Coordinates of C-alpha atoms and ligand atoms in Angstrom, one line a residue:
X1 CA -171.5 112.2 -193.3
X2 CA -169.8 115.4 -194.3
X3 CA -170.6 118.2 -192.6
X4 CA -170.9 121.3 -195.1
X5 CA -171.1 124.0 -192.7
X6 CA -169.7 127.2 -194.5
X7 CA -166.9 128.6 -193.1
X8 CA -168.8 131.9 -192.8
X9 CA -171.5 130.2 -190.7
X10 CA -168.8 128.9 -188.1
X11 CA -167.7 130.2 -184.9
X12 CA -164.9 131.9 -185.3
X13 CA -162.0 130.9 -182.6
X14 CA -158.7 132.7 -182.7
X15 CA -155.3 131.2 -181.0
X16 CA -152.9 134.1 -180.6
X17 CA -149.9 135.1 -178.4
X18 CA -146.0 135.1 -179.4
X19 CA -144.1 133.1 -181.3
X20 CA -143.0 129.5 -179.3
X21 CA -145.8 130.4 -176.7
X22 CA -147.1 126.8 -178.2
X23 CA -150.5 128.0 -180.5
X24 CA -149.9 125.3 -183.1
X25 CA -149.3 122.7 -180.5
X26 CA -152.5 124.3 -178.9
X27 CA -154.6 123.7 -182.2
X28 CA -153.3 120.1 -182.6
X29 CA -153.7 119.5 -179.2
X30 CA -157.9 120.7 -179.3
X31 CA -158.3 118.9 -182.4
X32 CA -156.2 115.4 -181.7
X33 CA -155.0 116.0 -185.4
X34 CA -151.4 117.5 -186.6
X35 CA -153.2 120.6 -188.2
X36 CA -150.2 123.0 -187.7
X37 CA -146.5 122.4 -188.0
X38 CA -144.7 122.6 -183.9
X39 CA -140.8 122.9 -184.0
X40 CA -138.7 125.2 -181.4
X41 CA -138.2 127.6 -184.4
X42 CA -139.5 131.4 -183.5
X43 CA -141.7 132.0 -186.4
X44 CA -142.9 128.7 -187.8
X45 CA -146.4 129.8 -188.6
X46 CA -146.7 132.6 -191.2
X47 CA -149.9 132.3 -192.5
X48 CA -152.6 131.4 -190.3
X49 CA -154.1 128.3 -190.4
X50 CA -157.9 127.1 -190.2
X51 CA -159.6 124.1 -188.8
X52 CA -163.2 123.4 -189.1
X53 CA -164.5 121.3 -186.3
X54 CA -168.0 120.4 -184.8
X55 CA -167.3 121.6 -181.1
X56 CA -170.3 120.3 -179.1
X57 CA -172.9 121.1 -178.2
X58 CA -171.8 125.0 -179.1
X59 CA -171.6 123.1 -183.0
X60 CA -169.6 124.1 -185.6
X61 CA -167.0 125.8 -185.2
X62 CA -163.4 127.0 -186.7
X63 CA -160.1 127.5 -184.8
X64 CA -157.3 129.6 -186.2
X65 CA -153.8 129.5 -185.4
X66 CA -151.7 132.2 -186.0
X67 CA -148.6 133.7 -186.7
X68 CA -146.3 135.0 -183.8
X69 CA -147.5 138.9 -182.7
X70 CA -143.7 139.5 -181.5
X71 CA -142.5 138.8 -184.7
X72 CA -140.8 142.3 -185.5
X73 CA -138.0 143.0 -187.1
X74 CA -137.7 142.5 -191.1
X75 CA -140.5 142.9 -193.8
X76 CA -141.6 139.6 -193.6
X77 CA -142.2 139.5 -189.7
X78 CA -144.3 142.9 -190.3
X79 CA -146.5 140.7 -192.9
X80 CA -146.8 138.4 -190.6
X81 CA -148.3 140.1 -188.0
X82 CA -150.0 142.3 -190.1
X83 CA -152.0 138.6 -191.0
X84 CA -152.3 137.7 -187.7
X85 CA -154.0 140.7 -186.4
X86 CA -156.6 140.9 -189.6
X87 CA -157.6 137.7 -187.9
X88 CA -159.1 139.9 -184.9
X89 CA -161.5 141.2 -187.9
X90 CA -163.3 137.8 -188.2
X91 CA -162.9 136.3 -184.1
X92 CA -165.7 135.5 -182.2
X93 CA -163.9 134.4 -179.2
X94 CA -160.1 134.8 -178.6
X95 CA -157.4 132.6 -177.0
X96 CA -154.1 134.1 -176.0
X97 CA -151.6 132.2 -175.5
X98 CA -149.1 132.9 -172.6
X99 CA -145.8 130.7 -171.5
X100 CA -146.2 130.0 -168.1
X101 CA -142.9 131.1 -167.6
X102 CA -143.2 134.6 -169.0
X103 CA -142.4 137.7 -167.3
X104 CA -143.1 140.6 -170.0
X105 CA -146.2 141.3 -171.0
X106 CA -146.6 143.8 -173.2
X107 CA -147.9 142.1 -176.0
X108 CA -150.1 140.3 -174.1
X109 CA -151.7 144.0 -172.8
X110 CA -151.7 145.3 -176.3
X111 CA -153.7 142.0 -177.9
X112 CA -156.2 141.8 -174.7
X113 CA -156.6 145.8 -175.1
X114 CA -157.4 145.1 -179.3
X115 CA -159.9 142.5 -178.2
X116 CA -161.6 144.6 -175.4
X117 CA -162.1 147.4 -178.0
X118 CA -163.6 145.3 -180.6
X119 CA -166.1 143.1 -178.1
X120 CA -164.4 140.1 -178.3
X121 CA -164.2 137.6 -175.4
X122 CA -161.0 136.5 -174.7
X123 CA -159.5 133.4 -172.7
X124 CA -155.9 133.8 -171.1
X125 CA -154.3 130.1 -172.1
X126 CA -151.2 129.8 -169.9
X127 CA -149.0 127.1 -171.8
X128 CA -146.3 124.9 -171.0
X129 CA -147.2 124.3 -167.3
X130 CA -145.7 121.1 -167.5
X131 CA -142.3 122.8 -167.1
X132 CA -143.0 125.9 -165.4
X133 CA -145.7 126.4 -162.2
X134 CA -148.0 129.1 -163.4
X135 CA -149.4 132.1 -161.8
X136 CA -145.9 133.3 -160.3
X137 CA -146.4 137.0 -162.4
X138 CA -148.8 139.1 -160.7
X139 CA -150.0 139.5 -164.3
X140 CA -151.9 136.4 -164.1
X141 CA -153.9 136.8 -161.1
X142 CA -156.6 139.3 -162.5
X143 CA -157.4 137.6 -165.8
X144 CA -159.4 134.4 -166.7
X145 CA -156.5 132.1 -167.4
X146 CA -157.0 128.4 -168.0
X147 CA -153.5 126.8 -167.3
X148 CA -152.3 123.6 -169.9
X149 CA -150.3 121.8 -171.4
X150 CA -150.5 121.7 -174.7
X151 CA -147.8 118.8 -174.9
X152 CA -149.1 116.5 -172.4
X153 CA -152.9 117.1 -172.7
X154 CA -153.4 118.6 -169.3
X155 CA -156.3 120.8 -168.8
X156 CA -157.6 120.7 -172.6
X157 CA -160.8 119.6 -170.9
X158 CA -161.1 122.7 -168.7
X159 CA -160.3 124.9 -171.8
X160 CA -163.2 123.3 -173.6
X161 CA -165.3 124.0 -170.8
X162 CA -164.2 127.9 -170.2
X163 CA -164.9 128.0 -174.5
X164 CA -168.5 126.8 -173.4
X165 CA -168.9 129.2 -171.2
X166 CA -167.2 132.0 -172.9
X167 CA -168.7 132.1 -176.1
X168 CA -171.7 134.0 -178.0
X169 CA -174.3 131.8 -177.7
X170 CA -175.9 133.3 -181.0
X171 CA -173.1 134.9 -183.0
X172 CA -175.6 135.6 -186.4
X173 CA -178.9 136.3 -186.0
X174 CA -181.5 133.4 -187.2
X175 CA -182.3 133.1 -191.0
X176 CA -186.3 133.2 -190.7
X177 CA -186.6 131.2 -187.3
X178 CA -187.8 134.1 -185.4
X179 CA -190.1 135.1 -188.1
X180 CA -192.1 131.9 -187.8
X181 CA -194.0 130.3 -184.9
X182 CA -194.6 126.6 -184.3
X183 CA -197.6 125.2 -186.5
X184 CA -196.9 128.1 -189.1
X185 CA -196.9 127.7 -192.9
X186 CA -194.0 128.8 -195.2
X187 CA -193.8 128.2 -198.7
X188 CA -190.0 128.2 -200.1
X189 CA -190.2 129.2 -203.8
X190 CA -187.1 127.5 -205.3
X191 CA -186.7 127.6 -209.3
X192 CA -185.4 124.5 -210.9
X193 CA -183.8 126.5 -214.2
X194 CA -180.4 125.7 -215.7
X195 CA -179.0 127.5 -213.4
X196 CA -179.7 125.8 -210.5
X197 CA -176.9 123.0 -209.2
X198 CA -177.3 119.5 -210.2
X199 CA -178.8 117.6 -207.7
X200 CA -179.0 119.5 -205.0
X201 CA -180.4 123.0 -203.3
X202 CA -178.2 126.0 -202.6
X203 CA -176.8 127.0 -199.3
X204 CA -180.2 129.8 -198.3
X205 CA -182.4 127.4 -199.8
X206 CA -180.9 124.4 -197.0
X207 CA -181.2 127.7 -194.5
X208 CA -184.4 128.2 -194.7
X209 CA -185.4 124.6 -194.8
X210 CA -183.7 123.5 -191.6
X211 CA -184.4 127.0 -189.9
X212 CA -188.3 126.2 -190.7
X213 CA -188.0 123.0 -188.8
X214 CA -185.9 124.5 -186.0
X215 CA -189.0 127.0 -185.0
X216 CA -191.6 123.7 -185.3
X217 CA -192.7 125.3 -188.6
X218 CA -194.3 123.3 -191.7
X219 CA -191.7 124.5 -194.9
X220 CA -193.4 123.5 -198.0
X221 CA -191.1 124.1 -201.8
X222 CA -192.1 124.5 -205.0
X223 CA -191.4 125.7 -208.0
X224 CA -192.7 129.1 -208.7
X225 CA -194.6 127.3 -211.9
X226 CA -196.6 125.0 -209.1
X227 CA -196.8 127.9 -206.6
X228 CA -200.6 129.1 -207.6
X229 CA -201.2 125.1 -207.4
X230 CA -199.7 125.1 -204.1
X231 CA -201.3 127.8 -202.7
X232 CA -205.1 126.4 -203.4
X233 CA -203.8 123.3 -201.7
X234 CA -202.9 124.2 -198.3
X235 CA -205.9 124.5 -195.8
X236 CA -204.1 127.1 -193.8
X237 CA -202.8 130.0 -195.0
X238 CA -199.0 130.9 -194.9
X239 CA -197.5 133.7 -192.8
X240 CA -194.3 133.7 -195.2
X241 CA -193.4 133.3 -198.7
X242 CA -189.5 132.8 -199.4
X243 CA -188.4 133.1 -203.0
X244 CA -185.5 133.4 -205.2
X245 CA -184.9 137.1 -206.1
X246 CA -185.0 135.8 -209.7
X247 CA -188.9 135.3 -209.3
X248 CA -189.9 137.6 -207.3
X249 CA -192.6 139.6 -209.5
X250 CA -193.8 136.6 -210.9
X251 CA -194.2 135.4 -207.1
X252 CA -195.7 139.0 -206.0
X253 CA -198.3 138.7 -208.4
X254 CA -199.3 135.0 -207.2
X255 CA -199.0 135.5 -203.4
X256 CA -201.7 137.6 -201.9
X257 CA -200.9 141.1 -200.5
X258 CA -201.8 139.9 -196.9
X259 CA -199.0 137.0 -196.5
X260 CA -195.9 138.5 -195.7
X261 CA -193.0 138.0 -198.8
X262 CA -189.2 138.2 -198.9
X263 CA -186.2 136.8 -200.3
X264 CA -183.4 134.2 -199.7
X265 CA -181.0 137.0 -200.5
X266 CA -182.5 139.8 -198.4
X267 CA -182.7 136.7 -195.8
X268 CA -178.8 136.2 -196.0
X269 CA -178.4 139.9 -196.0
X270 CA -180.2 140.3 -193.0
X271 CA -178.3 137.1 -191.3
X272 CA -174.7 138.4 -192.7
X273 CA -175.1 142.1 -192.3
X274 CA -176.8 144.9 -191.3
X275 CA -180.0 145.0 -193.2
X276 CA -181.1 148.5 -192.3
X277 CA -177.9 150.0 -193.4
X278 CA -177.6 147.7 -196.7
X279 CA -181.1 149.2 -197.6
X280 CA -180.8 152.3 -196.8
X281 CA -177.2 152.0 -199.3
X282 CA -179.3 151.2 -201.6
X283 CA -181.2 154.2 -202.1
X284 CA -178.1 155.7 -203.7
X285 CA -178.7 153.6 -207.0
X286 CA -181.1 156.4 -208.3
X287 CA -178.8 159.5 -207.8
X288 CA -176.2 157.6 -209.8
X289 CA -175.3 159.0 -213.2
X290 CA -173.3 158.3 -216.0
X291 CA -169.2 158.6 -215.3
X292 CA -169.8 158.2 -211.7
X293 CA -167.7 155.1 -210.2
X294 CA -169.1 152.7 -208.4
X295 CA -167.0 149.7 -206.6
X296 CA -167.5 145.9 -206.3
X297 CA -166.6 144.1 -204.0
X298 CA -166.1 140.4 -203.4
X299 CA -164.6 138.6 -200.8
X300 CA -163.0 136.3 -202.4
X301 CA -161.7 135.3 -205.6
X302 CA -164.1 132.7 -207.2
X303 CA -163.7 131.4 -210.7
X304 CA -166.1 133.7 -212.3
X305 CA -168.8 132.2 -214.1
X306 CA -170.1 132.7 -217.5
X307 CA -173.1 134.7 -216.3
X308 CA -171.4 136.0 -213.4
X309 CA -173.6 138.2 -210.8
X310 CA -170.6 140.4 -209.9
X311 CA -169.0 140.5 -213.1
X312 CA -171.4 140.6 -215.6
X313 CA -175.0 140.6 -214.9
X314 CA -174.9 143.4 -211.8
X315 CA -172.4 146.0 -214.0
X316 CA -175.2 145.0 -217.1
X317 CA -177.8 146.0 -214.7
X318 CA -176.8 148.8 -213.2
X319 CA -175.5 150.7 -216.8
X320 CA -178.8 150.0 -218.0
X321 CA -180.4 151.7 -215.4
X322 CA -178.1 154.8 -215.5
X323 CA -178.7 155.0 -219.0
X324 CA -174.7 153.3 -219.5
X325 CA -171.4 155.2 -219.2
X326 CA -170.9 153.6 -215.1
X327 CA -167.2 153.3 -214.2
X328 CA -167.3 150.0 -212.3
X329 CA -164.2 148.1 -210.7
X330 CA -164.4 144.8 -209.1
X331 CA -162.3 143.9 -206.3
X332 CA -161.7 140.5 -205.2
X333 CA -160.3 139.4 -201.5
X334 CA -160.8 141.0 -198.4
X335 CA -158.9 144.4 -198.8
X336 CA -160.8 147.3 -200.3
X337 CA -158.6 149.8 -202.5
X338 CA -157.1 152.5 -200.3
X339 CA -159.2 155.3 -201.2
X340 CA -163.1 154.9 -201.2
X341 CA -163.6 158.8 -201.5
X342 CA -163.7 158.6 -205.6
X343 CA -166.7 155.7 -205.3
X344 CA -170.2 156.6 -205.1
X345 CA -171.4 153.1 -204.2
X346 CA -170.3 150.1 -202.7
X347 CA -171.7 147.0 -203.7
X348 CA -170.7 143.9 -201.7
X349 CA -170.9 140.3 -202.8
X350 CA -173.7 137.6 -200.4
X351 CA -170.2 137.4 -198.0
X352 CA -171.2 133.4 -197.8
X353 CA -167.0 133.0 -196.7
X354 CA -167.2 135.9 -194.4
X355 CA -169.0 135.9 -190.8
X356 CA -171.1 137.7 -189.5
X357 CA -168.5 140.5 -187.6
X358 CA -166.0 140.1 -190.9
X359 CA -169.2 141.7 -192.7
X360 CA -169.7 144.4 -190.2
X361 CA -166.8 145.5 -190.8
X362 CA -166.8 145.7 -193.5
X363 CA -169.8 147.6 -194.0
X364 CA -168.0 150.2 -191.4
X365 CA -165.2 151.1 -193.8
X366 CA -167.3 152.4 -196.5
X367 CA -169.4 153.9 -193.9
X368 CA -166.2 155.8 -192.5
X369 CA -165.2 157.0 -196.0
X370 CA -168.9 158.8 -196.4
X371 CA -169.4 156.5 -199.4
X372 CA -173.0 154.2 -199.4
X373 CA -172.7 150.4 -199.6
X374 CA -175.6 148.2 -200.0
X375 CA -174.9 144.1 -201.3
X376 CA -176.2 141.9 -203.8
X377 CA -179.0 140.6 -203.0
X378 CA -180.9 143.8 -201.5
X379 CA -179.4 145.6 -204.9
X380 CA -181.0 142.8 -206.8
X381 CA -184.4 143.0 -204.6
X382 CA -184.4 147.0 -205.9
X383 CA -183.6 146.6 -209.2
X384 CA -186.6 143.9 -209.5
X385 CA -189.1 146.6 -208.3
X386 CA -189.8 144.7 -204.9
X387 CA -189.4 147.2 -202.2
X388 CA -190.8 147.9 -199.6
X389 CA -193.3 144.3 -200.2
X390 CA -190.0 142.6 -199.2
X391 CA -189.1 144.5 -196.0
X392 CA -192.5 144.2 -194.5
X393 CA -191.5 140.8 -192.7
X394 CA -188.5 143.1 -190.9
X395 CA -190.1 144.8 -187.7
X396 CA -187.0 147.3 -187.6
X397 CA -187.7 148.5 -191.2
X398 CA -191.5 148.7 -191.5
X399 CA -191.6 151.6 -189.8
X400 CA -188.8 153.2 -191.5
X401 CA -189.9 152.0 -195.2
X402 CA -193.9 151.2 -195.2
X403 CA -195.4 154.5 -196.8
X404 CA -192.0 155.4 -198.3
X405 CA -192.6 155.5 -201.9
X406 CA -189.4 153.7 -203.7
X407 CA -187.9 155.4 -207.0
X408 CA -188.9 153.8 -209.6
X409 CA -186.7 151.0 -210.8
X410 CA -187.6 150.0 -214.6
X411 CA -186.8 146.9 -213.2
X412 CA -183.5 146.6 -215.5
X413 CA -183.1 143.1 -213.7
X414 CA -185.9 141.5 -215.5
X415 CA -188.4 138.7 -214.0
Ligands
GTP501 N1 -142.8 121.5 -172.6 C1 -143.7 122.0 -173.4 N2 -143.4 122.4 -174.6 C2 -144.3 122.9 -175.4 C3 -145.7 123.0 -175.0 N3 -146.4 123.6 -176.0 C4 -145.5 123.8 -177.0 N4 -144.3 123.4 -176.6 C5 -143.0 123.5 -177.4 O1 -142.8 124.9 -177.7 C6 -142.2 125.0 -179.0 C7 -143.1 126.0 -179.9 O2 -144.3 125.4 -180.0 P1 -145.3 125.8 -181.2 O3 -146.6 125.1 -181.0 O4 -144.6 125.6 -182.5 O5 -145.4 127.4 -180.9 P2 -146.1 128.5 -181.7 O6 -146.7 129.5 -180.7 O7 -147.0 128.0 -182.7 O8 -144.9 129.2 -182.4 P3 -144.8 130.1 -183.8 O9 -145.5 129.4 -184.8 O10 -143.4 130.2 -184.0 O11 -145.4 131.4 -183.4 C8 -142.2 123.6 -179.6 O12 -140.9 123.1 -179.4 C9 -143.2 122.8 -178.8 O13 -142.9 121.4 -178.7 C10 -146.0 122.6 -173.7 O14 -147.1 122.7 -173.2 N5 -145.0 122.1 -172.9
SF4_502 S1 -170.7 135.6 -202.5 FE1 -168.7 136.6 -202.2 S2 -167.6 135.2 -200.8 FE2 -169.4 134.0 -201.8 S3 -168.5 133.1 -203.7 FE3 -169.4 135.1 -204.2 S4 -167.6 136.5 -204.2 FE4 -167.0 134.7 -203.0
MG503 MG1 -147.1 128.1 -184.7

């Protein structure tokens, strides 16, 4: 069966080093498959390339090749490296590859120095040791090198096992396991409207499911019509509640005050970024006034929909709160406009293609430029009136929020 892992929920696993050190024979070699083009040409990969892969028992994962980092010279080998190394933005776990035969090492230092600084663990890959015996630089000695051959197959199997050692065991925090014990009741409101997808559930909704099962949990759905029903039906009572942001006063009224009650957005939030500083960007919504800017972003660039959250029905929400006259831009992909200074908010998209470290960040460059950020689904959450109810399940942010008492919203966002 397919495996529909997002790329955002994957492992991250980053093939670097110069051009001919063998990284694309490295990536076909790990996968058995001809993912990336080999040839003796300096320069044959320019854009890097992704594979997804279930890499057991660490699970699923995705290993990027990429372009050459000694690729100076014209424009076009500057754009190439300037791809490679936004690469290091998103890796969990970095292999550098190294020709056995090498004797400079100066973009070796400068890579292992870029992932030192940003926390990422790194694996020295020393290629090619079919033709040359390995370890002769002095270079080699102190770092953890694995030594292949990327053409003959030799010593894939130890690199596999150094990956298993090397990386994060948990690389995104859990979705709600930790938030449940074994025997525990959660109730996963899910609305069946027209806009729900044809057949199936959507990608929090699975989340939650399988996370509920993971902890030894009992997950029972519904609809938020059967949810009274539901409730009178269960002999014990549940610790959680889960429901789409769209019913979320509806579901507040029905669930009792003493059952704990969040989202699947704030839940993704939490998972995909950093929750405390997403809510706290939120509580720049009520200073914002009419002519003020305020910047979308989305990470990548969808088909928009006919009732599209970042295009349509945020911007509709947001003007009606201010009382209209919002400058808003939407940016699609993963660069932000140069200057943030002129934005007073930042609102990201649910970041379901980024991973977790991509997100973070992310949320650091708005941070940098003094301008708040929150997302969409803890915007959303505001807007529908349901703070600080939905942050009670979050140990870190009861203290900070319980007797805060939250602007009021109007609750522009309806339900
Ligand atoms: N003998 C030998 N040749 C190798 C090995 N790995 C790669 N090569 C050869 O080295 C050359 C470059 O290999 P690639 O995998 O394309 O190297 P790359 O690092 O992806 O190069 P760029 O995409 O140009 O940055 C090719 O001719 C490969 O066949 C190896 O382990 N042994
Ligand atoms: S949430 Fe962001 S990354 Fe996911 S589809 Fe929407 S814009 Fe793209
Ligand atoms: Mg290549």
């Amino acid at each position: 069966m397919a495996d529909k892992t997002m790329r955002g929920d994957r492992l991250h696993i980053a093939i670097f080093g110069r051009r001919n050190a063998g990284k694309s024979s490295l990536i076909n070699a790990m996968t058995g498959q001809p993912v990336a083009i080999v040839s003796d040409v300096p320069g044959t990969t320019t854009d890097p390339v992704f594979k997804s892969l279930e890499f057991q028992p660490l699970g699923p994962v995705v290993l990027i090749d990429t372009a050459g980092i000694d690729d100076r010279g014209d424009g076009l080998g500057a754009e190439r490296i300037k791809k490679a190394t936004s690469i290091l933005e998103k890796s969990d776990l970095a292999l550098l590859v190294v020709d056995a035969g090498a004797d400079d090492f100066a973009f070796e230092d400068d890579l292992l120095e870029k992932f030192r600084s940003r926390a990422i663990p790194a694996i020295v890959v020393v290629n090619k040791t079919d033709l040359h015996r390995s370890g002769e630089s002095d270079w080699f000695r102190d770092k953890p090198c694995v030594r292949v051959s990327a053409l003959t197959g030799q010593g894939i199997d130890d690199l596999r096992r150094r990956i298993l050692e090397a990386a994060p065991s948990q690389w995104e925090p859990p979705f709600l396991s930790d938030l449940v014990r074994e025997g525990d009741v959660v109730v996963l409101v899910v609305p069946i409207d027209t806009g729900a997808p044809k057949g199936r559930l959507i990608m929090p909704q699975v989340k939650a499911l399988r996370d509920a099962l993971d902890a030894g949990a009992m997950p029972l759905s519904c609809r938020e019509s059967e949810l009274k029903s539901a409730l009178a039906a269960l002999k014990l009572k549940p610790v959680l509640v889960v429901t789409d942001s769209q019913a979320f006063a509806l579901v507040a009224r029905v669930v009792p005050d003493d059952i704990l009650l969040t989202s699947f957005s704030i839940l993704s939030a939490r998972q995909k970024g950093d929750l405390p500083r997403l809510v706290e960007g939120v509580l720049a919504v009520p200073s914002l006034r009419s002519g003020d800017r305020v910047l979308i972003a989305e990470s990548c660039s969808h088909h928009p929909l006919q009732d599209d959250i970042g295009r349509i029905k945020l911007p509709r929400w947001l003007n009606e709160y201010v009382g209209g006259g919002l400058q808003i831009d939407t940016v699609p992909g993963s660069a932000y406009p140069e200057d943030l200074s002129a934005y007073k908010l930042v609102v990201h998209c649910g970041a379901c293609t980024l991973n977790r470290r991509e997100m973070l960040r992310r949320q650091e460059v708005p941070a940098k430029a003094g301008v708040a950020m929150t997302n969409y689904g803890v915007l959303i959450s505001f807007l529908k009136n349901v703070f600080p109810r939905a942050l009670r399940p979050f140990p870190e942010l009861v203290a900070r929020y319980e007797n805060r008492s939250w602007p009021e919203t109007k609750n522009t966002a309806g339900g």
